[in-house]
PDB file of C-alpha atoms in Angstrom:
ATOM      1  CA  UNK F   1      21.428  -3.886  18.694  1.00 87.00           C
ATOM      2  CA  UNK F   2      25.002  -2.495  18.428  1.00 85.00           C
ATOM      3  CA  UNK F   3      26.261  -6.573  18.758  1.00 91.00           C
ATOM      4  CA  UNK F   4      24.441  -7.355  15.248  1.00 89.00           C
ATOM      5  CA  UNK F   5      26.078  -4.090  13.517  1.00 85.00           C
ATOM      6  CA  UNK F   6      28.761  -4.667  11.004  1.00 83.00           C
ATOM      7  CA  UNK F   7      31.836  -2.839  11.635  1.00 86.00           C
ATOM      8  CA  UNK F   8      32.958   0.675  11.064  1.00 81.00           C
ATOM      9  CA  UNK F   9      33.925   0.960   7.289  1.00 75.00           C
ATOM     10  CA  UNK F  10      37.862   2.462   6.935  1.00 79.00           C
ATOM     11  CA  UNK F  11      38.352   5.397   6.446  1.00 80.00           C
ATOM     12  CA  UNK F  12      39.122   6.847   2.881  1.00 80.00           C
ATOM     13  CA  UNK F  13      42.503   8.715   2.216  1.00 81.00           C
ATOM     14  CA  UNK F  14      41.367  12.146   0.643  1.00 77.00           C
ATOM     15  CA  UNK F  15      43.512  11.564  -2.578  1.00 80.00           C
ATOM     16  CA  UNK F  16      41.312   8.008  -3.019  1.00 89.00           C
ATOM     17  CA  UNK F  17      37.827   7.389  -3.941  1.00 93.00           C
ATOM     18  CA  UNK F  18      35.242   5.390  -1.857  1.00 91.00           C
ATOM     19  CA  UNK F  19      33.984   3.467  -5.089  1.00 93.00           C
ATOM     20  CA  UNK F  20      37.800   3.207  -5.915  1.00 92.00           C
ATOM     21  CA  UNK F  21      39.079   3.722  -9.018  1.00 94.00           C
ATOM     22  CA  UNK F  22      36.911   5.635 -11.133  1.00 96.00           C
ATOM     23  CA  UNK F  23      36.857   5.375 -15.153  1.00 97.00           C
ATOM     24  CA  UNK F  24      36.148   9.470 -15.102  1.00 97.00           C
ATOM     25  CA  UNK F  25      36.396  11.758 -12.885  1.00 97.00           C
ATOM     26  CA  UNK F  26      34.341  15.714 -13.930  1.00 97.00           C
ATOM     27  CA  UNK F  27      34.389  18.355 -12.590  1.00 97.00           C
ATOM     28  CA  UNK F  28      33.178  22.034 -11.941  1.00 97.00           C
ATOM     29  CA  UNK F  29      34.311  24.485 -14.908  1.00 96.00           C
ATOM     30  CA  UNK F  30      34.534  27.010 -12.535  1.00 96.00           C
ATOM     31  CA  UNK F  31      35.288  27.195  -8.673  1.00 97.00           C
ATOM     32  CA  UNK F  32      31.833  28.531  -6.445  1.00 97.00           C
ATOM     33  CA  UNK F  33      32.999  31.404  -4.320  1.00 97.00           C
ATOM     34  CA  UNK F  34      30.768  30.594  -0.581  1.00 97.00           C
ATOM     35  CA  UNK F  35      30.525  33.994   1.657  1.00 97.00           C
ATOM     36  CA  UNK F  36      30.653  33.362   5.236  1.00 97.00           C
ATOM     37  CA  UNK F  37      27.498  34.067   6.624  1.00 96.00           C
ATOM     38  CA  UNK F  38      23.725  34.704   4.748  1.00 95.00           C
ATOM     39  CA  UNK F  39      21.777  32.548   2.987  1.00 92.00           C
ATOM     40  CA  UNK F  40      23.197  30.990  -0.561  1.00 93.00           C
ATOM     41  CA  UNK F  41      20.066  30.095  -2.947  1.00 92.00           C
ATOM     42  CA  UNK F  42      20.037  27.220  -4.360  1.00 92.00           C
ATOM     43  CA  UNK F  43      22.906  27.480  -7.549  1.00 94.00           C
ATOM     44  CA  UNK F  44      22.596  25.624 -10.366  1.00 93.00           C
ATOM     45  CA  UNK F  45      25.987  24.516 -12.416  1.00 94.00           C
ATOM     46  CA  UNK F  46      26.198  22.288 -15.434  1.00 93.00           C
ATOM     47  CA  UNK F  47      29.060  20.099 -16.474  1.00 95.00           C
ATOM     48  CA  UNK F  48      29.858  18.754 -19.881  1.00 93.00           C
ATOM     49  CA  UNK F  49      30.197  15.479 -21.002  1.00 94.00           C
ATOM     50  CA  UNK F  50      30.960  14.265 -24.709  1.00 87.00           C
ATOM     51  CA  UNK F  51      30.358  10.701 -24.269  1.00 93.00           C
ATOM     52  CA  UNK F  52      29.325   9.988 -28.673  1.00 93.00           C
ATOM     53  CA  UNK F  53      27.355   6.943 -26.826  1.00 95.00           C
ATOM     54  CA  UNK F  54      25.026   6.086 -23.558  1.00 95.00           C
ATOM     55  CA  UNK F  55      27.257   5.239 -20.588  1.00 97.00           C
ATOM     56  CA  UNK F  56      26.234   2.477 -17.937  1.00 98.00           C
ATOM     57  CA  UNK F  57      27.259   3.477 -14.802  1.00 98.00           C
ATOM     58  CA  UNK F  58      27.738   0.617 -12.001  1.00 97.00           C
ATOM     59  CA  UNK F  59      29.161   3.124  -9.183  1.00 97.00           C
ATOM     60  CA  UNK F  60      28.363   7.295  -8.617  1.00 97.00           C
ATOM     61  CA  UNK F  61      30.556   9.085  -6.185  1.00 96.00           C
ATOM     62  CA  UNK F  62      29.907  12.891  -5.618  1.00 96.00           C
ATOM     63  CA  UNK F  63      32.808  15.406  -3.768  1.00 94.00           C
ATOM     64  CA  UNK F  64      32.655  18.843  -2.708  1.00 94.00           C
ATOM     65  CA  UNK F  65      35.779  20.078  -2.357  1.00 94.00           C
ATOM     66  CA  UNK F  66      34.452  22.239   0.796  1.00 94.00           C
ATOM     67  CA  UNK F  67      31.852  19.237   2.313  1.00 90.00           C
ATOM     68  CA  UNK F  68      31.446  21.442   5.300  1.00 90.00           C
ATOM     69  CA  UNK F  69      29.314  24.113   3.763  1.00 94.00           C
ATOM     70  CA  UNK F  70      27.735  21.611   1.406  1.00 93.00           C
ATOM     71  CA  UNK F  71      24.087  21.319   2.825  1.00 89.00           C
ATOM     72  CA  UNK F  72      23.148  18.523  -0.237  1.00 91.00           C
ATOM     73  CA  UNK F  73      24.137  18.564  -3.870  1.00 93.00           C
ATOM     74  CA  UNK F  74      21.788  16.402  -6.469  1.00 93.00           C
ATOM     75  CA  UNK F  75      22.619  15.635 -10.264  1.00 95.00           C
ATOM     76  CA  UNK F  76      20.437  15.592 -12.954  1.00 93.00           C
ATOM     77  CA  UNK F  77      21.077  14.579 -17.004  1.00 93.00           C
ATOM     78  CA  UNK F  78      19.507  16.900 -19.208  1.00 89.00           C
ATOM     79  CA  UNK F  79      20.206  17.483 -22.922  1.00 83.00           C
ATOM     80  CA  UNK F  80      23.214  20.120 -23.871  1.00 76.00           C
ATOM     81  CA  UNK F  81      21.465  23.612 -23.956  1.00 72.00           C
ATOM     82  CA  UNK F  82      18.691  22.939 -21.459  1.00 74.00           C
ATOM     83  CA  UNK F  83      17.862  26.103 -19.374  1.00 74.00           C
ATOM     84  CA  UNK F  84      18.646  25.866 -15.971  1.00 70.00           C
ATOM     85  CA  UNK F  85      15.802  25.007 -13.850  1.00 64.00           C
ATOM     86  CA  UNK F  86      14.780  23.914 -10.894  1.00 58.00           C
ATOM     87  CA  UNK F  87      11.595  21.598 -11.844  1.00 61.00           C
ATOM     88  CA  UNK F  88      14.395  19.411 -13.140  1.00 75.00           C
ATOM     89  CA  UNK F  89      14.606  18.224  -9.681  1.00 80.00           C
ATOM     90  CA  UNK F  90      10.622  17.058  -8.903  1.00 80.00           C
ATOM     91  CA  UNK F  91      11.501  14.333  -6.748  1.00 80.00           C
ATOM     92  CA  UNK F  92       9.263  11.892  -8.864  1.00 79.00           C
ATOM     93  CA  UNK F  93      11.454  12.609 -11.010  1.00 81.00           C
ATOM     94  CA  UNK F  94      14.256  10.978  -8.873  1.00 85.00           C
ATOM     95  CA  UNK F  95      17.985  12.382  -9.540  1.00 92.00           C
ATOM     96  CA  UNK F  96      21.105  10.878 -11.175  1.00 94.00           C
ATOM     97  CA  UNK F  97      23.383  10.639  -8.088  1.00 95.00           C
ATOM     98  CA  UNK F  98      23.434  12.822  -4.923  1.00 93.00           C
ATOM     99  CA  UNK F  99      25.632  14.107  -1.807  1.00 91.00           C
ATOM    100  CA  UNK F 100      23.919  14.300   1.861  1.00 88.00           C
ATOM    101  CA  UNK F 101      25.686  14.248   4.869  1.00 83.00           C
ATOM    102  CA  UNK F 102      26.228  11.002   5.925  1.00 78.00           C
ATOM    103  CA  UNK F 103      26.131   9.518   1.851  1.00 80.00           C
ATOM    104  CA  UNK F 104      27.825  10.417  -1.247  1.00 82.00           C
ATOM    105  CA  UNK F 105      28.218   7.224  -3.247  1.00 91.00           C
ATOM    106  CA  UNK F 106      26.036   4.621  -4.962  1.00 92.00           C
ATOM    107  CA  UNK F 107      27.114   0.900  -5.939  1.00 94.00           C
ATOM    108  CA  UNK F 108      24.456  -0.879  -7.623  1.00 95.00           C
ATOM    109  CA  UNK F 109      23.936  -4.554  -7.664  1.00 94.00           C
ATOM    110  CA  UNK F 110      25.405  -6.746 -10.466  1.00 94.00           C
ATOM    111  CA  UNK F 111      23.874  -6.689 -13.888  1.00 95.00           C
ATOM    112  CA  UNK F 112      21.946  -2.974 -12.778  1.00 97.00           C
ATOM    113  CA  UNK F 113      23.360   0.287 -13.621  1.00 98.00           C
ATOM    114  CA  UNK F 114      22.076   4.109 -14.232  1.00 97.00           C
ATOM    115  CA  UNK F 115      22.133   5.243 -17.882  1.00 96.00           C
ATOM    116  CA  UNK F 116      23.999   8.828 -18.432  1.00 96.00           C
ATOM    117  CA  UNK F 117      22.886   9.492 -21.826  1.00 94.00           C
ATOM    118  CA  UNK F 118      25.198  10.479 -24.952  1.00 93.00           C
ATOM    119  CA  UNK F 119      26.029  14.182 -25.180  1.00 92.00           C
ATOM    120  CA  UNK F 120      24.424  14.604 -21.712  1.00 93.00           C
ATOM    121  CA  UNK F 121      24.962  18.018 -19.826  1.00 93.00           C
ATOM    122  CA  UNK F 122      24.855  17.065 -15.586  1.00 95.00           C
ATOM    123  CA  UNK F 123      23.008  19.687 -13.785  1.00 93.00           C
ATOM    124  CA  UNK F 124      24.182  20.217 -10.178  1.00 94.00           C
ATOM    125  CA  UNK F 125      21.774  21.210  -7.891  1.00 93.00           C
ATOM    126  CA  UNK F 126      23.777  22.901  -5.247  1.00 95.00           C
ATOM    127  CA  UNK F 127      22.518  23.990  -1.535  1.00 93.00           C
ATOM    128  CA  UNK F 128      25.142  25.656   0.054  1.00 95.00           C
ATOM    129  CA  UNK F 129      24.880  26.788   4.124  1.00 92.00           C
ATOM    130  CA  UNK F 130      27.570  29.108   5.300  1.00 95.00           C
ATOM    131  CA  UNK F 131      29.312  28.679   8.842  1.00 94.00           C
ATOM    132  CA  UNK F 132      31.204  31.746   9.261  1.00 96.00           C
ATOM    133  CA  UNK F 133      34.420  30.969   7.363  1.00 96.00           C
ATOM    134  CA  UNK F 134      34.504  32.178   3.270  1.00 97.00           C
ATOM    135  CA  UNK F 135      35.023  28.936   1.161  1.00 96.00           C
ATOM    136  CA  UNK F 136      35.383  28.092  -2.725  1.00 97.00           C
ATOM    137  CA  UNK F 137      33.852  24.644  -3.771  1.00 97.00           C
ATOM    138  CA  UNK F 138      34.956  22.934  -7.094  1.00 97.00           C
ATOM    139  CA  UNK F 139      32.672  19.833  -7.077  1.00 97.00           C
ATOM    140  CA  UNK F 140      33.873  16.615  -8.693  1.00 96.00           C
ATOM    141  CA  UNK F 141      31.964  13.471  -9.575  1.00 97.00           C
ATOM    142  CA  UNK F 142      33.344  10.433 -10.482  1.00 97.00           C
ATOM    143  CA  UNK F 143      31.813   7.355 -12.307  1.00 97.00           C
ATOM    144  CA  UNK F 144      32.860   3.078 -12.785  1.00 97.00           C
ATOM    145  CA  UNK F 145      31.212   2.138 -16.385  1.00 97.00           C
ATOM    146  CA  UNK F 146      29.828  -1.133 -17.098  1.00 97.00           C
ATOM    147  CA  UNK F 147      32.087  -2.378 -20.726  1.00 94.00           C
ATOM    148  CA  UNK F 148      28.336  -3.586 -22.084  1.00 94.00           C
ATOM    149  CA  UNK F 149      24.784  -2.387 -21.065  1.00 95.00           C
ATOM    150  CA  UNK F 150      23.400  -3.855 -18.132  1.00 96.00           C
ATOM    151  CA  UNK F 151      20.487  -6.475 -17.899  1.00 96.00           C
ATOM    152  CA  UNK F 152      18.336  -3.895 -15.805  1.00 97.00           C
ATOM    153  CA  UNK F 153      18.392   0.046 -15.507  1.00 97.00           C
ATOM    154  CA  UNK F 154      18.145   1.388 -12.440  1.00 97.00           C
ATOM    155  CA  UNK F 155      15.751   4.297 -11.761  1.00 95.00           C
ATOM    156  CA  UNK F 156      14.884   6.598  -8.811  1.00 95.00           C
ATOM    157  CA  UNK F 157      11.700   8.037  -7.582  1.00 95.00           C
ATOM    158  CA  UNK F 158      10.115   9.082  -4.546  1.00 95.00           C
ATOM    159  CA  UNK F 159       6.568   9.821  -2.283  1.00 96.00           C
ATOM    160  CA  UNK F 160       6.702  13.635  -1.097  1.00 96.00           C
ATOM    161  CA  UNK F 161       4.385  15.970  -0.060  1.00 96.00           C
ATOM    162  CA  UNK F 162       4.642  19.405  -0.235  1.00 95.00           C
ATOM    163  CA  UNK F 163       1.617  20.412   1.265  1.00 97.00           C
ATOM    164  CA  UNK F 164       1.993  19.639   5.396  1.00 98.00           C
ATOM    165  CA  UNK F 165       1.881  22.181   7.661  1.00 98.00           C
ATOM    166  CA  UNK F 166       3.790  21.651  11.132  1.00 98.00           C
ATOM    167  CA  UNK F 167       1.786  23.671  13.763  1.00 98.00           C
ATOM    168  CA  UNK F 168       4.095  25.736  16.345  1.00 98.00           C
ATOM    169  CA  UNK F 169       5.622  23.886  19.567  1.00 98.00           C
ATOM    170  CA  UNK F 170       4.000  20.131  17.993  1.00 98.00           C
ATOM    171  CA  UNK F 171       5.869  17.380  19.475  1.00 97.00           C
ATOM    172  CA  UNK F 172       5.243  14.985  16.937  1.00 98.00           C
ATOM    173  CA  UNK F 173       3.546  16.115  13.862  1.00 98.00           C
ATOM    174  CA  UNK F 174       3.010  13.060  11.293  1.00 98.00           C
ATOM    175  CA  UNK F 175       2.821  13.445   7.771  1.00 98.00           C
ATOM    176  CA  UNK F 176       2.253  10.921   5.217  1.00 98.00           C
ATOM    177  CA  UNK F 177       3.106  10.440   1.587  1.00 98.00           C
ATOM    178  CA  UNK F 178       2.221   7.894  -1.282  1.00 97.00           C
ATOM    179  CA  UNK F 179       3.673   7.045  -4.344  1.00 96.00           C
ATOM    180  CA  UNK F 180       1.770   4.322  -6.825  1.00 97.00           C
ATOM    181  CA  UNK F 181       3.690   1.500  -8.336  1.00 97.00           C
ATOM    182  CA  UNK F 182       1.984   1.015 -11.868  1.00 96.00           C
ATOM    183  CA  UNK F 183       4.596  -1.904 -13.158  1.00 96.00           C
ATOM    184  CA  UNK F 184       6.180  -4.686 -11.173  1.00 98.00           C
ATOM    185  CA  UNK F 185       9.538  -3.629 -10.157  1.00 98.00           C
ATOM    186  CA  UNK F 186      12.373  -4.727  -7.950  1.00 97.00           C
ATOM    187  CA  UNK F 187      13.360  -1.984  -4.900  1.00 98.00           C
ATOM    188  CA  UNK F 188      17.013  -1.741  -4.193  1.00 97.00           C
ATOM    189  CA  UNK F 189      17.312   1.192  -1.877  1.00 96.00           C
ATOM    190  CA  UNK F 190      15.902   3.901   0.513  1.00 96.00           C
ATOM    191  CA  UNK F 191      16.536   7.250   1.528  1.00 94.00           C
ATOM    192  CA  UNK F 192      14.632   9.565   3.435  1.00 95.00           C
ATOM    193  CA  UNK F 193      14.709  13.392   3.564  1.00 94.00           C
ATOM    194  CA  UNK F 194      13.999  15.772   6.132  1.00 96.00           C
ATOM    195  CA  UNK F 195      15.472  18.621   8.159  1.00 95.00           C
ATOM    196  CA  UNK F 196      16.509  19.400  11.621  1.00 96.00           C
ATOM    197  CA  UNK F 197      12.967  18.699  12.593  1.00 98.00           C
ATOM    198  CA  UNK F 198      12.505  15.405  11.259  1.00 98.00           C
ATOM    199  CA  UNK F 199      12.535  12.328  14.023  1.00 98.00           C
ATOM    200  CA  UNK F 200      11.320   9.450  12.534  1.00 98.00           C
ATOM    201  CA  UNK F 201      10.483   7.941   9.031  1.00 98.00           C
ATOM    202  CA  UNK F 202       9.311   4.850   7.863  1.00 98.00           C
ATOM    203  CA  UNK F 203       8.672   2.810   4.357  1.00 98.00           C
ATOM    204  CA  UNK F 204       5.920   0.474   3.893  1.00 98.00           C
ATOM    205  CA  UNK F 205       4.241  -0.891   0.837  1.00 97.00           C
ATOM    206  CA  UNK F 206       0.551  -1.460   0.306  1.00 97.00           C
ATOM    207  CA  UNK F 207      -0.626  -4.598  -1.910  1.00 96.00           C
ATOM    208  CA  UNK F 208      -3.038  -4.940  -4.653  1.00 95.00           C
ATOM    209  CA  UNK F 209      -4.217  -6.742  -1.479  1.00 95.00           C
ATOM    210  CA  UNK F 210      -4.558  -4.392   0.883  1.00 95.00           C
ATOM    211  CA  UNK F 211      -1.817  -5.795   3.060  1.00 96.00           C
ATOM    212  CA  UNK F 212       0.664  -3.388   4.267  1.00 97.00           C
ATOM    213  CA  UNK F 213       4.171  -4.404   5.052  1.00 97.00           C
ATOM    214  CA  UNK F 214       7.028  -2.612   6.865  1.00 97.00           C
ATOM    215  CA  UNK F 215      10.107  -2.739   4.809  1.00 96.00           C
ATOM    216  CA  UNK F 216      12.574   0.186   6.229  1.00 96.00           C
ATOM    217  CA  UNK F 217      12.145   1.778   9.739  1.00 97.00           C
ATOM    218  CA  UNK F 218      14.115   4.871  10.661  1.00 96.00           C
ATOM    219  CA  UNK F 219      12.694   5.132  14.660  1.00 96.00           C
ATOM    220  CA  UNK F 220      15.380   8.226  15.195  1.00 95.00           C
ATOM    221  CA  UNK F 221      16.094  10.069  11.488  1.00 96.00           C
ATOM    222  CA  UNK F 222      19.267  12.240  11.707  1.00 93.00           C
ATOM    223  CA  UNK F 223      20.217  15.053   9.858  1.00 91.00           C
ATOM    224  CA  UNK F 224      23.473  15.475  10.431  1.00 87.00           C
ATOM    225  CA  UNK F 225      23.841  11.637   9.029  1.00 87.00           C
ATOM    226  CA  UNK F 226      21.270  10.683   6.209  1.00 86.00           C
ATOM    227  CA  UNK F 227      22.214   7.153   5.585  1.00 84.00           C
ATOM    228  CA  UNK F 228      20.786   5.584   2.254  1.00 89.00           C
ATOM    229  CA  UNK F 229      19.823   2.400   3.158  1.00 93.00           C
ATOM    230  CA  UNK F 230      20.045  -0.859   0.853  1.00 93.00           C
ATOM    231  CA  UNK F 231      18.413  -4.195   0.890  1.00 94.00           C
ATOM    232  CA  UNK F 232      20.812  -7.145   0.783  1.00 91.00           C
ATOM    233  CA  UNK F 233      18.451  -8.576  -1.714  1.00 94.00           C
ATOM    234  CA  UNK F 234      16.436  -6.684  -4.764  1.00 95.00           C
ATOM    235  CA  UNK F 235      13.129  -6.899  -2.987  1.00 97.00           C
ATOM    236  CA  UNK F 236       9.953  -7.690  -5.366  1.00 97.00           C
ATOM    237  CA  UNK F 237       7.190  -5.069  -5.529  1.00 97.00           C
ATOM    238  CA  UNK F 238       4.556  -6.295  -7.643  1.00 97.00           C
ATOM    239  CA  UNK F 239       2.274  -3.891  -9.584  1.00 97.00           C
ATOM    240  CA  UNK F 240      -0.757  -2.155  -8.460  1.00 97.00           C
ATOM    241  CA  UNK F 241       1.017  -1.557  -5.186  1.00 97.00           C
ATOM    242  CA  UNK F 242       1.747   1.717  -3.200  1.00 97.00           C
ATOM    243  CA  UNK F 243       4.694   3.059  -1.872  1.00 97.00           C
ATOM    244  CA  UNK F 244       4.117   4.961   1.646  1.00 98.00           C
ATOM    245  CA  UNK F 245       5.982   6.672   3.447  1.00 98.00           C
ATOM    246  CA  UNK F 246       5.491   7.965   7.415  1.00 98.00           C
ATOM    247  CA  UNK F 247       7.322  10.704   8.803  1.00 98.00           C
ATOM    248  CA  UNK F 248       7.383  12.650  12.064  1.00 98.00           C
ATOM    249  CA  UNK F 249       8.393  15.952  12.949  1.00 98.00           C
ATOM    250  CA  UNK F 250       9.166  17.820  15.949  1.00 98.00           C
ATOM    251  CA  UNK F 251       8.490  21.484  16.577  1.00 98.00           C
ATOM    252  CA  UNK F 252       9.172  21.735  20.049  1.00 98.00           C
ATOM    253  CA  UNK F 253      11.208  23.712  22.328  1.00 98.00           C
ATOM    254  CA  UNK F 254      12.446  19.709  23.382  1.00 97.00           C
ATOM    255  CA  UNK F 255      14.202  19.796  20.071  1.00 97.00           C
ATOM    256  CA  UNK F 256      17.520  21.000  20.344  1.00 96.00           C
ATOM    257  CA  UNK F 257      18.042  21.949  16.827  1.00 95.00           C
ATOM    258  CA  UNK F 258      14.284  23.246  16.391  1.00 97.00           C
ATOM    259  CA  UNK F 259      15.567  27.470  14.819  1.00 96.00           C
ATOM    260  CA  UNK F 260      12.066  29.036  16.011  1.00 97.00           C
ATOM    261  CA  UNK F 261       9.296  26.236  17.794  1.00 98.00           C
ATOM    262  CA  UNK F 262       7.230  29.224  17.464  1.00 98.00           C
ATOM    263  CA  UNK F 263       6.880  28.866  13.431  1.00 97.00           C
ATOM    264  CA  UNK F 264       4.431  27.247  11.258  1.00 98.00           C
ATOM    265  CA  UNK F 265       6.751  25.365   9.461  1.00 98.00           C
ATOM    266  CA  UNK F 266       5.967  24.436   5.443  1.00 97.00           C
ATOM    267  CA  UNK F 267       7.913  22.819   2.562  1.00 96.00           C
ATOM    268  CA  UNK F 268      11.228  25.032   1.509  1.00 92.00           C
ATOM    269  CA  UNK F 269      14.190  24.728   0.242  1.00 87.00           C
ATOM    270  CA  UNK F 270      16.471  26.070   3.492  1.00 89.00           C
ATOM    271  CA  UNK F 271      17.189  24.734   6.283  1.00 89.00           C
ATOM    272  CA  UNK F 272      14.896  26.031   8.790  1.00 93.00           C
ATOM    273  CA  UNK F 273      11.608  25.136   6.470  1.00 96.00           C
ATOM    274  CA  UNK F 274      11.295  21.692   6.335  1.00 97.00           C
ATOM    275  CA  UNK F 275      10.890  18.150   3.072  1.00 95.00           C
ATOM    276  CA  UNK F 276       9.187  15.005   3.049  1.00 97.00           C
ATOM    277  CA  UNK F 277      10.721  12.796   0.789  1.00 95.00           C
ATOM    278  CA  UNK F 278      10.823   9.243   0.556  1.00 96.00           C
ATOM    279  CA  UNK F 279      13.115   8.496  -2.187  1.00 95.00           C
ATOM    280  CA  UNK F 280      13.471   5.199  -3.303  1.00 96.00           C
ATOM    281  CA  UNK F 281      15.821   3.012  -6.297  1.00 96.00           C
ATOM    282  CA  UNK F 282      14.477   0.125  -8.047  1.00 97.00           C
ATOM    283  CA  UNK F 283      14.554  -1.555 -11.655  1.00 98.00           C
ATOM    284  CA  UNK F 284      11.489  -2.520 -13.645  1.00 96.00           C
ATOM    285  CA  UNK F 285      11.104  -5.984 -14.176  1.00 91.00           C
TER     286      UNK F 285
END
């Protein structure tokens, strides 16, 4: 109901922040050369930090420099040192801030914040997708720090599963994920992850009950604009519960952005496979 929407937020000069002004502002060491055409594998850079104590961080804004070729970008802490690889990124495993189209800052409620640990090394995961023009990318991220540690840490996780299989020219192909909630926690955000043959996704969460409840209903998911979407209100979750998560995929020739309905389509990193992720923020009571 476009009457109940809030309206459109301003648009951001280019030499200003959404989150506004930042305490610190990183950036690339070195500028990502971005051919114009093939396929880019995933490329994983690491930026400094020298922080001699943990950081709370209240708001996380992520910029390519070149957004355009910029498929997703997600930021992990590790220790200085760490090799560089990809299992970093198991979505259980969440991410310290992220870029999607449609998304590339996080605000967190007061009194909640992400930790970036002292001496911490962030470890971009960068997709890249040409579109026929050469670019060069210098990446920036930008923080707001709390001036004393939070009352609650925020964390994120997520339900996946990488084991579906989307059967050629399938309309609407549903898979399912879970994700147990051992602790009682309070749930602060959603995002959902697919590709260009993702339609719908929804979040629901199972009691120690048995009762299943709605909380976040995507009827048409959108690629091109992957909004995060936060509760007004922390929302309780108590322990023993389950996270699940419902998508649906299309794999028709109906689906105008469907590269080959004649494909069984798996999990993959690119474009043209295809994720399931249900990632969620929340604090631990």
């Amino acid at each position: 109901d476009l009457a109940k929407a809030p309206p459109p937020p301003a648009a951001t000069p280019k030499d200003q922040w959404q989150i506004g002004t930042p305490d610190a502002v990183l950036s690339f060491p070195e500028a990502q050369e971005i051919p114009a055409e093939g396929v880019v594998r995933y490329r994983y850079v690491q930026v400094a930090t020298d922080y001699p104590e943990d950081r709370w961080v209240s708001a996380i804004e992520v910029r390519p420099s070149a957004p355009d070729v910029v498929h997703h970008a997600l930021v992990a802490t590790v220790k200085p040192d760490t090799p560089v690889k990809s299992a970093v990124f198991n979505p259980t495993a969440g991410f310290f801030a992220a870029i999607v189209p449609g998304g590339r800052t996080a605000t967190y409620p007061d009194g909640m914040a992400k930790r970036l640990p002292k001496g911490a090394t962030l470890l971009f995961q960068m997709h890249y997708t040409p579109n026929g023009v050469a670019q060069t990318d210098v990446t920036q991220i930008a923080f707001k720090f709390l001036k004393e540690a939070p009352k609650k840490e925020v964390f994120t996780s997520a339900a996946f599963n990488p084991t579906f299989e989307i059967p050629p020219g399938v309309a609407s192909h549903p898979v399912r994920a879970g994700l147990p909630v051992p602790f009682d926690v309070r749930v602060l955000s959603f995002m959902p992850h697919m590709h260009v043959r993702g339609t719908s996704f929804r979040y629901t969460f199972r009691g120690p009950d048995g009762t299943e409840t709605t909380i976040c209903d995507v009827p048409k998911y959108d690629f091109n604009w992957q909004t995060p979407y936060r509760l007004a209100a922390p929302l309780a979750v108590p322990g023993g519960s389950f996270l699940l998560c419902y998508a649906t995929f299309d794999n028709s020739v109906e689906n105008p952005y469907n590269p080959d309905p004649s494909a069984t389509v798996r999990w993959g990193d690119q474009t043209w496979e295809e994720m399931m992720i249900g990632y969620v923020d929340y604090v631990r009571e």
